[in-house]
Coordinates of C-alpha atoms in Angstrom, one line a residue:
X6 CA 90.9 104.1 117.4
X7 CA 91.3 107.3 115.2
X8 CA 88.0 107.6 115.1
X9 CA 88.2 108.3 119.1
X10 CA 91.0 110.5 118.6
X11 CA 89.6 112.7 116.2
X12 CA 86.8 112.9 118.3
X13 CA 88.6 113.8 121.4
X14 CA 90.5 116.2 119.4
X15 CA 87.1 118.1 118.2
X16 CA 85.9 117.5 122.1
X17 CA 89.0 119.6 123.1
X18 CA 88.8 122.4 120.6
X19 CA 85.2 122.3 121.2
X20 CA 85.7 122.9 125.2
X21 CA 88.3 125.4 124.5
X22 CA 86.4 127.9 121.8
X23 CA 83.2 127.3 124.3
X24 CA 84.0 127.5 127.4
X25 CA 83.3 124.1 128.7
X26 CA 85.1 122.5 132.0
X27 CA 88.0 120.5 131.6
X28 CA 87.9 116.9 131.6
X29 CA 90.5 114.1 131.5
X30 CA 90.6 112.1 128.3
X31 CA 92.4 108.8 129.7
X32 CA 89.4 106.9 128.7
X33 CA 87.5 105.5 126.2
X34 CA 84.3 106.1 127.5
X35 CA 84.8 109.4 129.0
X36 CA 85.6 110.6 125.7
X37 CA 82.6 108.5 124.0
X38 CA 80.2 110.3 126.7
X39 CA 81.2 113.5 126.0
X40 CA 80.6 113.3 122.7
X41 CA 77.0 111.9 122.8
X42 CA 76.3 114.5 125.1
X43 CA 77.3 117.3 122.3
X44 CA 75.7 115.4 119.7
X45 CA 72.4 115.3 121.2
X46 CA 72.8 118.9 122.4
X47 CA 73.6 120.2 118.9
X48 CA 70.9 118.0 117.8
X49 CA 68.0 119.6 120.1
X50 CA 69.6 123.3 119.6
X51 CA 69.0 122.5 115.6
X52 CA 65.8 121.5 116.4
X53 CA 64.6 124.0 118.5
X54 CA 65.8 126.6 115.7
X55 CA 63.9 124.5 113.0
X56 CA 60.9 124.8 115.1
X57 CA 60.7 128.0 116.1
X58 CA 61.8 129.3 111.8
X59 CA 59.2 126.9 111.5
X60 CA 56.5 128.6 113.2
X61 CA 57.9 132.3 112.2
X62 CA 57.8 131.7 108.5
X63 CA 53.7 131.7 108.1
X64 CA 52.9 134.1 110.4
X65 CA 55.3 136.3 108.9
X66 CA 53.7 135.6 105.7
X67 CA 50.3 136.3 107.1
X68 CA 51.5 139.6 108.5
X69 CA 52.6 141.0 104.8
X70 CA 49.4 139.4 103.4
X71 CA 47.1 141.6 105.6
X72 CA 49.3 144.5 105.9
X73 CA 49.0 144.2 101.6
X74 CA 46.0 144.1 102.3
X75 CA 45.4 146.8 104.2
X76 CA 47.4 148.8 102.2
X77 CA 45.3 147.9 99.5
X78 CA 41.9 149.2 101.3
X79 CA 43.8 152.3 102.6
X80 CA 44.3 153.0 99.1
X81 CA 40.7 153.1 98.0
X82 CA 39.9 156.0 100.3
X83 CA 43.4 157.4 100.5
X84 CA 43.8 161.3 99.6
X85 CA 46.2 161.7 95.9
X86 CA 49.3 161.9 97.7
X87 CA 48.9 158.8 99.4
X88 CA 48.5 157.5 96.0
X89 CA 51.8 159.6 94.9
X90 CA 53.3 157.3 98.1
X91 CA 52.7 154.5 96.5
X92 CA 54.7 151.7 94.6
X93 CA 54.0 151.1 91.2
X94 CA 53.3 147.2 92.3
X95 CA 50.7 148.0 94.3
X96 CA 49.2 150.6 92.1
X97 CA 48.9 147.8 90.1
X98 CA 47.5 145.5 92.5
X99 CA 45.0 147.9 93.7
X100 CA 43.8 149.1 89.7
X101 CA 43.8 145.2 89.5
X102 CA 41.3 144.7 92.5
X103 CA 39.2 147.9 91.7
X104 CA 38.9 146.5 88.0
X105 CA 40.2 149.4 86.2
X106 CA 42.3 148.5 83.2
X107 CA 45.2 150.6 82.8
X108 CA 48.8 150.5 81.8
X109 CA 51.7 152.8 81.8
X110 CA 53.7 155.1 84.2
X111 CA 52.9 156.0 88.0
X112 CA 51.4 159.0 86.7
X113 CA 48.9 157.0 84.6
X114 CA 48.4 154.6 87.3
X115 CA 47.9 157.4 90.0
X116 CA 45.2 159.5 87.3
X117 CA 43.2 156.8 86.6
X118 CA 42.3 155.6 90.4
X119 CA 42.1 159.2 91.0
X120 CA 39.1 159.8 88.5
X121 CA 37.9 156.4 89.7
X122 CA 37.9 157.8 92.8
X123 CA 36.4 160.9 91.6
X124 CA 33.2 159.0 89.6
X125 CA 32.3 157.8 92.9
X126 CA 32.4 160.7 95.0
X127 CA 30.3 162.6 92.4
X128 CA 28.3 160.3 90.6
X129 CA 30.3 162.1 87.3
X130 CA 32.6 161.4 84.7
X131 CA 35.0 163.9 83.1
X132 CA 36.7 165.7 85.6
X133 CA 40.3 166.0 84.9
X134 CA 42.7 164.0 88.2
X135 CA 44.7 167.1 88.4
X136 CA 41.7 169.1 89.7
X137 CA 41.7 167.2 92.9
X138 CA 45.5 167.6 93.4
X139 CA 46.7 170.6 95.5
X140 CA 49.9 172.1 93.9
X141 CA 52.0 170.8 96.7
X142 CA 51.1 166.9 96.2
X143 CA 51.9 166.7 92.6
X144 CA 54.9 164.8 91.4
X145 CA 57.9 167.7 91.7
X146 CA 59.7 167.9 88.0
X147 CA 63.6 169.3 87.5
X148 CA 64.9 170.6 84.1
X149 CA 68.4 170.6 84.7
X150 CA 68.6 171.2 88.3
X151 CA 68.2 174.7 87.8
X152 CA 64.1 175.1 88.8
X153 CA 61.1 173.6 90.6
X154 CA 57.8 173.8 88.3
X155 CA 55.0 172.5 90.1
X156 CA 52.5 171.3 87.3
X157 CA 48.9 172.7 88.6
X158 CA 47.0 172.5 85.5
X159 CA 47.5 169.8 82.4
X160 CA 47.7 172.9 80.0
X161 CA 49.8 175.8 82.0
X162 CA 51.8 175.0 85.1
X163 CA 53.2 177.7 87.9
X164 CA 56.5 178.5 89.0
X165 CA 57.2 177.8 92.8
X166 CA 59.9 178.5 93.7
X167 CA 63.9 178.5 91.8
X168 CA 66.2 176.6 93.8
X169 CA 70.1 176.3 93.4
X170 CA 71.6 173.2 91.9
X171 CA 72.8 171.3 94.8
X172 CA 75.5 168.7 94.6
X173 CA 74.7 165.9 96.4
X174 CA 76.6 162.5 97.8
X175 CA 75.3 159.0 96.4
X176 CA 74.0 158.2 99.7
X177 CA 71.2 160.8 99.9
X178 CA 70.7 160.3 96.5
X179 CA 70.0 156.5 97.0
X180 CA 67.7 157.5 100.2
X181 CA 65.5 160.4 98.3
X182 CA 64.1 157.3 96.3
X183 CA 62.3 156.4 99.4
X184 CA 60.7 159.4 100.4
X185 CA 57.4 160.5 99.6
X186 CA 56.2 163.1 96.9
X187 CA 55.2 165.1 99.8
X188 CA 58.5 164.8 101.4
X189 CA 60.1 165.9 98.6
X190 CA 57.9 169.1 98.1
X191 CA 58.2 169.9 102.0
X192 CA 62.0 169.4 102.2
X193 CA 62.9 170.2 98.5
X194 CA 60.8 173.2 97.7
X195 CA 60.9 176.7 99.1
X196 CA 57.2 178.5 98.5
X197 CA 58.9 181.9 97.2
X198 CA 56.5 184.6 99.3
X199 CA 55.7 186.5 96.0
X200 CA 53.4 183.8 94.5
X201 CA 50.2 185.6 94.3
X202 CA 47.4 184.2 97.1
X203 CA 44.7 182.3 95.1
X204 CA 41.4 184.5 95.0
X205 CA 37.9 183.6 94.1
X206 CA 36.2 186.7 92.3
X207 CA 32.5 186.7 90.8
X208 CA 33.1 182.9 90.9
X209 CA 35.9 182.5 88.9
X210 CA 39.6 181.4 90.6
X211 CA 42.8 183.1 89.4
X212 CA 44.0 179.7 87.8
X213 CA 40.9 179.0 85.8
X214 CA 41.3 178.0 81.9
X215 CA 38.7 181.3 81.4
X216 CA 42.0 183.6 83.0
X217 CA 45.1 181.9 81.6
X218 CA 47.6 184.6 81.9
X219 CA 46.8 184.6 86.1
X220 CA 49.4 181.3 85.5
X221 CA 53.0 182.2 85.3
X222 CA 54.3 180.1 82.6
X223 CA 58.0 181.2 81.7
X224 CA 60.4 179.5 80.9
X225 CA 63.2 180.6 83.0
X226 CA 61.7 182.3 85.6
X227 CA 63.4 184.7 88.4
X228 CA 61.8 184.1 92.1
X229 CA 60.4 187.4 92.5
X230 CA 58.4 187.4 89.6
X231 CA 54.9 186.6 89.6
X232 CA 51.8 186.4 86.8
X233 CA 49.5 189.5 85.5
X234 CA 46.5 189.8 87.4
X235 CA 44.6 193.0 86.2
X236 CA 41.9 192.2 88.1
X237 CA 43.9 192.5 91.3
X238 CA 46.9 194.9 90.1
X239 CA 45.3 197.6 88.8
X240 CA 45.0 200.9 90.9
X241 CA 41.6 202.4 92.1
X242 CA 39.8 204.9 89.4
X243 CA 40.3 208.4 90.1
X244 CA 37.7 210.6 91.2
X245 CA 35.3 212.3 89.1
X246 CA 37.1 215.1 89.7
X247 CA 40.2 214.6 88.7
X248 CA 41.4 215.6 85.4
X249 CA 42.4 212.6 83.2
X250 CA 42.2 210.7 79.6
X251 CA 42.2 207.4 78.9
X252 CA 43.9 205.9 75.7
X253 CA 43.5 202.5 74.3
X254 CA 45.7 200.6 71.6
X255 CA 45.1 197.6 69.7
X256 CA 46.4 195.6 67.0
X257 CA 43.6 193.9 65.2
X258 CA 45.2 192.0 62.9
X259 CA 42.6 193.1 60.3
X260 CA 40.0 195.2 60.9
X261 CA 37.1 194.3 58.5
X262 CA 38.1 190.4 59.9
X263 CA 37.4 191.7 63.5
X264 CA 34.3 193.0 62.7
X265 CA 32.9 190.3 60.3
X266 CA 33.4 187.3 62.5
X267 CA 35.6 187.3 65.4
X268 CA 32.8 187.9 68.2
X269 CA 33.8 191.3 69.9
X270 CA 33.5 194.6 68.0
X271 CA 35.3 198.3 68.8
X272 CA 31.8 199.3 70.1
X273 CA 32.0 196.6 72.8
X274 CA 35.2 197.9 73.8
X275 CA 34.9 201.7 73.8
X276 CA 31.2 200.6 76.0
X277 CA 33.6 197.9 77.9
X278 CA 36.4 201.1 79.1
X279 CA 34.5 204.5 77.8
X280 CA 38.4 205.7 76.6
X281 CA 38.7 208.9 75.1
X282 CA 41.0 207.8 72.3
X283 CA 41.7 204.5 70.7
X284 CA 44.7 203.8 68.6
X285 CA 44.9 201.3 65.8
X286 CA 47.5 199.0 64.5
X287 CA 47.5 196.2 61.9
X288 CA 44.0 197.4 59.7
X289 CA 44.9 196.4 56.5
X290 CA 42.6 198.8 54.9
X291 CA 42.9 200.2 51.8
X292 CA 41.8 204.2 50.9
X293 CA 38.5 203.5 49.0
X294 CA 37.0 201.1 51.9
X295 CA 38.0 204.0 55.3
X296 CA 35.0 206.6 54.6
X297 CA 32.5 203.5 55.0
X298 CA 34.0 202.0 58.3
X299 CA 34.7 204.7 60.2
X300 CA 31.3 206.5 60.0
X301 CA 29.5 203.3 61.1
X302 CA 32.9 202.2 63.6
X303 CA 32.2 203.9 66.5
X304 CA 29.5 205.7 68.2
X305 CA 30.3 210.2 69.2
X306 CA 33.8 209.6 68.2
X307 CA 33.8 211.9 65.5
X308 CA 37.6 212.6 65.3
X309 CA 39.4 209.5 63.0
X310 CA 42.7 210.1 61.0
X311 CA 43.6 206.7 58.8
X312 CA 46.5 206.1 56.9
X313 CA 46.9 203.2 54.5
X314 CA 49.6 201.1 52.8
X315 CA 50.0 202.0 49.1
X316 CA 53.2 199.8 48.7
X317 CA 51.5 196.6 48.7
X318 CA 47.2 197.1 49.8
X319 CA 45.5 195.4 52.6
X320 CA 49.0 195.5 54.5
X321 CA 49.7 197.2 57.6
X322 CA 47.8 200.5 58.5
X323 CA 47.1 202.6 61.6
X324 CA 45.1 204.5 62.5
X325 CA 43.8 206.9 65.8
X326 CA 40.0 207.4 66.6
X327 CA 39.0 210.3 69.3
X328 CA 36.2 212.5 70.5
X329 CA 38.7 214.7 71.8
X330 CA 39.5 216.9 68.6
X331 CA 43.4 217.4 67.9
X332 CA 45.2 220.4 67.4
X333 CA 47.5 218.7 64.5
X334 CA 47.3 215.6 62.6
X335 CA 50.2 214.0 60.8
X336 CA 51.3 210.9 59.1
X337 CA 54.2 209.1 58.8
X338 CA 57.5 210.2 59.8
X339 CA 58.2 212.6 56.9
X340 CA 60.4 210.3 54.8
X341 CA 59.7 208.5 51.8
X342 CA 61.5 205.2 52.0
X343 CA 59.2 204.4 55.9
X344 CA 56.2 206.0 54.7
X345 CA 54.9 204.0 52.0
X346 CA 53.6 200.8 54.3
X347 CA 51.0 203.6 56.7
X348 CA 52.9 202.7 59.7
X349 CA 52.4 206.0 61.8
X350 CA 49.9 208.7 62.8
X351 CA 51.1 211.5 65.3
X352 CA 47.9 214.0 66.7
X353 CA 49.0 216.6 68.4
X354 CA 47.0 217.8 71.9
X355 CA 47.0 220.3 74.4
X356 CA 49.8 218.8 76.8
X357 CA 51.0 216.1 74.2
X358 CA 51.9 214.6 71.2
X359 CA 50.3 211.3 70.6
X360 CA 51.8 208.7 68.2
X361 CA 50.3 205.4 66.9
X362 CA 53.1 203.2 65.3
X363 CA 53.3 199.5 63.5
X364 CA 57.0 198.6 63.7
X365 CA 58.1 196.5 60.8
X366 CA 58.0 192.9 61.9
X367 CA 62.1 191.6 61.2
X368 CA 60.5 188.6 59.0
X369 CA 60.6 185.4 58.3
X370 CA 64.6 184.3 58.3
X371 CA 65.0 187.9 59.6
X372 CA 65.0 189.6 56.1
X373 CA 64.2 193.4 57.4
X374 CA 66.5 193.0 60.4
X375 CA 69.1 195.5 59.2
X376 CA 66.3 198.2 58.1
X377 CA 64.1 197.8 61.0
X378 CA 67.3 198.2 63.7
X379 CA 69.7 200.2 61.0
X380 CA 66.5 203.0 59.6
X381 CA 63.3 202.8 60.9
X382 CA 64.1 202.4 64.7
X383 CA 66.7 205.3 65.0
X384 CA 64.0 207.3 62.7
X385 CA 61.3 207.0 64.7
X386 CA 63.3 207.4 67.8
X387 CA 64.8 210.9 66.6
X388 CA 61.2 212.1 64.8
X389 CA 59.9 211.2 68.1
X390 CA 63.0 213.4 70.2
X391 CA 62.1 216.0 67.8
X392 CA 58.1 216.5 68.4
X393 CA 59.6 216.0 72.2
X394 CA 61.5 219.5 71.7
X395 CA 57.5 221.2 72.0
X396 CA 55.6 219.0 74.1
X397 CA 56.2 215.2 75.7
X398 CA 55.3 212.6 73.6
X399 CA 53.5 209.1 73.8
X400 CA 54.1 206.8 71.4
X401 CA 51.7 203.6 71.7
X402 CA 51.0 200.7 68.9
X403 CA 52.8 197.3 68.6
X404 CA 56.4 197.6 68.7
X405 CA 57.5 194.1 67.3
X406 CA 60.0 193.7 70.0
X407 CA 59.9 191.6 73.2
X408 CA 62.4 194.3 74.8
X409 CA 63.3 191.8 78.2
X410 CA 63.8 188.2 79.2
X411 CA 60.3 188.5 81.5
X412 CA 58.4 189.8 78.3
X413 CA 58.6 186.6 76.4
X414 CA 57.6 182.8 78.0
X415 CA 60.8 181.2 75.9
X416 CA 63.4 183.3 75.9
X417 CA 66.0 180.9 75.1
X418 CA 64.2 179.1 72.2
X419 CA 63.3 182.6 70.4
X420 CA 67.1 184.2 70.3
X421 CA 67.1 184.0 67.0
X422 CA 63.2 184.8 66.5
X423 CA 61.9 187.9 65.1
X424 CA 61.0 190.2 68.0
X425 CA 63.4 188.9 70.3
X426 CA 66.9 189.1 68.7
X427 CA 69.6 190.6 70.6
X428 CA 69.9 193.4 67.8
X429 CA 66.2 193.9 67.9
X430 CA 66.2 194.5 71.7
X431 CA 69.8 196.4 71.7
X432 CA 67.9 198.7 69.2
X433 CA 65.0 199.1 71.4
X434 CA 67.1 200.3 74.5
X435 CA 68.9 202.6 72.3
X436 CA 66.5 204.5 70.5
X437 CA 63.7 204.6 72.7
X438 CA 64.5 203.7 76.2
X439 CA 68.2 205.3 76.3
X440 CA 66.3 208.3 74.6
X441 CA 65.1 209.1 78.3
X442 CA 61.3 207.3 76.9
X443 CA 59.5 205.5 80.1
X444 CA 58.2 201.8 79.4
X445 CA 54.8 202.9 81.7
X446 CA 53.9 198.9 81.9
X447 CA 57.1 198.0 83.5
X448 CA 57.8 200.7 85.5
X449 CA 54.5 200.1 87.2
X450 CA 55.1 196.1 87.5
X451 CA 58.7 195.8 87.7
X452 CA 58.4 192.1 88.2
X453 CA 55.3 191.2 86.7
X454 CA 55.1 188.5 83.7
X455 CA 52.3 189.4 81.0
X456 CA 52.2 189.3 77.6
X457 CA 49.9 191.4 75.0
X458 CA 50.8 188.9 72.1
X459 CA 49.8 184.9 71.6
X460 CA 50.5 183.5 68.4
X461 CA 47.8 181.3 67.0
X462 CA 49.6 178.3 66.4
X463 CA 50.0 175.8 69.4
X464 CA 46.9 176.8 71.5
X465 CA 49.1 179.7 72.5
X466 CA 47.3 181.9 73.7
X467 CA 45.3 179.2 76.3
X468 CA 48.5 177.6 77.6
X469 CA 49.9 181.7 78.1
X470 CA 52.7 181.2 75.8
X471 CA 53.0 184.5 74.8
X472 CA 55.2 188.0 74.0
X473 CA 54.8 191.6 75.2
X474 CA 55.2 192.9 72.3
X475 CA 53.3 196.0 72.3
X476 CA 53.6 199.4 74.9
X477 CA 52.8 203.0 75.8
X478 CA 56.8 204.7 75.9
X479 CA 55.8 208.5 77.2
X480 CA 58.3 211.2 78.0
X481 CA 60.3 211.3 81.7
X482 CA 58.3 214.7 81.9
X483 CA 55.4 213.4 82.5
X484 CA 55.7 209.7 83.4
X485 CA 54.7 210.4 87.1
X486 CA 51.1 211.3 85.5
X487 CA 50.2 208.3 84.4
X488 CA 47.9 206.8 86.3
X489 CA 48.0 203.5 85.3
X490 CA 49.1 201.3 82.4
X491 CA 47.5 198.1 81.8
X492 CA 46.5 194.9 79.3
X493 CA 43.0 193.6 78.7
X494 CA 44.2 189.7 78.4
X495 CA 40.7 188.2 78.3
X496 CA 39.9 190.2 74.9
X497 CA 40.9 187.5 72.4
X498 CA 39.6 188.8 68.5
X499 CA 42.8 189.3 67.6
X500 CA 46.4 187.8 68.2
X501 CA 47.3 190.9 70.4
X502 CA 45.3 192.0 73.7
X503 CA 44.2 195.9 74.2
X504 CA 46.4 197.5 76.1
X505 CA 45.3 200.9 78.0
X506 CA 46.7 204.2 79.7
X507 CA 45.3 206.7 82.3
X508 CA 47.3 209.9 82.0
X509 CA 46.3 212.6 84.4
X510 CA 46.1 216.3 83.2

């Protein structure tokens, strides 16, 4: 009997909560039917469920196996950002059933089916995966929210765009994981419209290894700025009949060295640009050895003036080579304590004074700091001011200072480097820029990131980690003659590039 009236009571609750018409319970079997009837209806609902899970559960399993599957074929002839779309379980799975052993990151994952890929299309082995990436479907990379660097090459990479850092809720945060490289770079990036349009000339692309410095690599980067191209960037020649002369400078880093062993000679260049004066930094030549170079050094220029360290031999020098014959010649700066080390050679020419200069370098742990920004910078500055009281003056050589923030690829990691100190460069504005002398490279590219110096340590000079470090400053007065002002990257002997000026007369 309870029994029956616990099942009555779960018969009521049951008609209430569901609907169900109401029924007298006054009897024993009324109550008994009712309660059969649920039973086997709860019964055949479970069932049917059971049944129908039943049937679901392997065709649902089938599904995932061939759309795995699928996924797995679509990845053998998918393009590299498909791969970039990809999970790192099935990367795996699909190395795995291509047979390529390989472990690590995404990134190794994604390279090495991409060269596998890449073996098959060509038949060849040794292409680098990057190659077949366009610079929009490679992984994006943030350092510290503050840029976007698109890697494009596995030795230099190019600056895209520089975004703002954006605060964002956990929300998008957790749905970014799900979106796809390209996503990212679609939504994400902003292509800045300065980025130099990629060129093929004589066969050779902007962004080759042979043409390094076409890459801007800097390390904090303003949008408008954009990589040295001289190949692109440099003005038209004049006419024949225009009056003009070219001047080149170079430090060689050792004279006798550059013409021993290092591949290209001063001949090659003064064939290579036909200028009309070349200036010299860096010889390390000593007296007895100048009468035997420069008589075999360069071809109808007939004009050389040399001056030489005698404080410590085969150190420094300068000197200016021209088949254009001076009106003066002078060396040094006319006091003793600078002129020891054969830093400086002014000629003097018809419209101009022209001055070669090696700057003291500040030194390891900055030892000449004070006398290169306390002596010899406000010395040369005012020697220079005084020739300027005659005739304009150019002054041209390596200046041992990385003057701006776009001149140098690390700015941040080199405050305290020789070059780039904030005294050094304070010094440079104030006794040569403030002086009223015109930096002719930067006022013709404002923007423009290019270096004339590559240290040989760290494959600097491939990877375009370099410094501007050396210029042609002229006088105001005649700054709107010059032509054009430019650097000859690809001319590696030494540790500095030439560097080159049209003046019109």
């Amino acid at each position: 009997m309870p029994l029956l009236l616990r099942g009555a009571s779960l018969l009521r609750l049951c008609q209430c909560t569901s609907g169900l018409s109401s029924v007298k319970f006054s009897s024993r079997v009324t109550v008994l039917v009712n309660l059969n009837a649920m039973r086997d209806g709860m019964r055949a609902t479970y069932s049917r469920r059971a049944e129908v899970k039943k049937d679901e559960q392997p065709l649902t399993e089938k599904e995932d196996a061939a759309e795995s599957d699928l996924e797995m074929e679509r990845g053998r002839s998918s393009s590299p950002s498909q791969l970039q779309s990809m999970t790192v379980k099935e990367l795996r799975e699909l190395t795995r059933r291509r047979g390529i052993s390989v472990k690590g990151t995404k990134k190794d994952l994604v390279s090495a089916l991409m060269n596998s890929m890449a073996v098959e299309a060509n038949g060849e082995e040794g292409k680098s995966s990057v190659e077949l990436v366009s610079p929009l479907e490679v992984p994006l990379k943030r350092k510290g929210g503050a840029s976007v660097v698109v890697e494009q090459k596995l030795e230099s990479s190019e600056i895209i765009s520089e975004t703002p850092n954006k605060k964002r809720s956990r929300t998008k945060q957790k749905s970014s994981k799900n979106t796809t490289c390209q996503e990212i770079s679609v939504t994400n990036v902003k292509l800045s419209k300065t980025v130099v349009q990629k060129e093929t000339v004589d066969g050779l692309s902007p962004d080759d290894d042979s043409e390094p410095w076409t890459i801007l690599v800097h390390k904090k980067p303003e949008a408008s700025w954009i990589p040295y191209n001289p190949r692109t960037m440099r003005p038209p020649p004049l006419s024949k009949d225009t009056r003009a002369l070219k001047i080149m400078s170079w430090n060689v880093n050792g004279l006798k060295a550059l013409l021993k062993s290092r591949g290209f000679s001063v001949q090659q260049l003064a064939q290579r640009e036909d200028f009309d004066v070349l200036c010299l930094q860096e010889t390390k030549m000593q007296e007895k050895d100048i009468e035997v170079i420069k008589d075999t050094l360069l071809d109808g220029y007939t004009n050389s003036f040399w001056t030489c360290s005698v404080s410590k031999l085969g150190y420094s020098g300068t000197a200016i080579i021209s088949r254009v014959k001076p009106l003066s010649i002078k060396y040094g700066l006319g006091i003793p304590d600078h002129d020891t080390e054969g830093r400086v050679v002014t000629v003097e020419f018809d419209d101009f004074y022209l001055l070669t200069a090696y700057v003291p370098n500040s030194g390891d742990g900055l030892k000449r700091l004070t006398y290169r920004v306390t002596e010899w910078d406000p010395s040369l500055g005012n020697y220079m001011k005084e020739l300027e009281k005659s005739k304009p003056v150019i002054l041209t050589g390596d200046l041992n200072c990385a003057h701006q923030e776009i001149d140098i690829h690390d700015p941040a990691g080199n405050r305290r480097s020789a070059g780039f100190t904030n005294e050094e460069r304070e010094s440079f504005g104030t006794n040569f820029l403030s002086k009223g002398f015109v930096d002719t490279f930067r006022k013709q590219h404002p923007n423009v990131v290019a270096y004339s110096y590559w240290g040989y340590r760290h494959n600097a000079r491939k990877t375009n980690k370099g410094w501007r470090l050396d210029y042609f400053l002229v006088s105001e007065s005649i700054a709107e003659k010059v032509h054009d002002s430019y650097i000859l990257p690809d001319i590696s002997a030494s540790d500095h590039s030439p560097l080159g000026l049209v003046l019109k007369l």
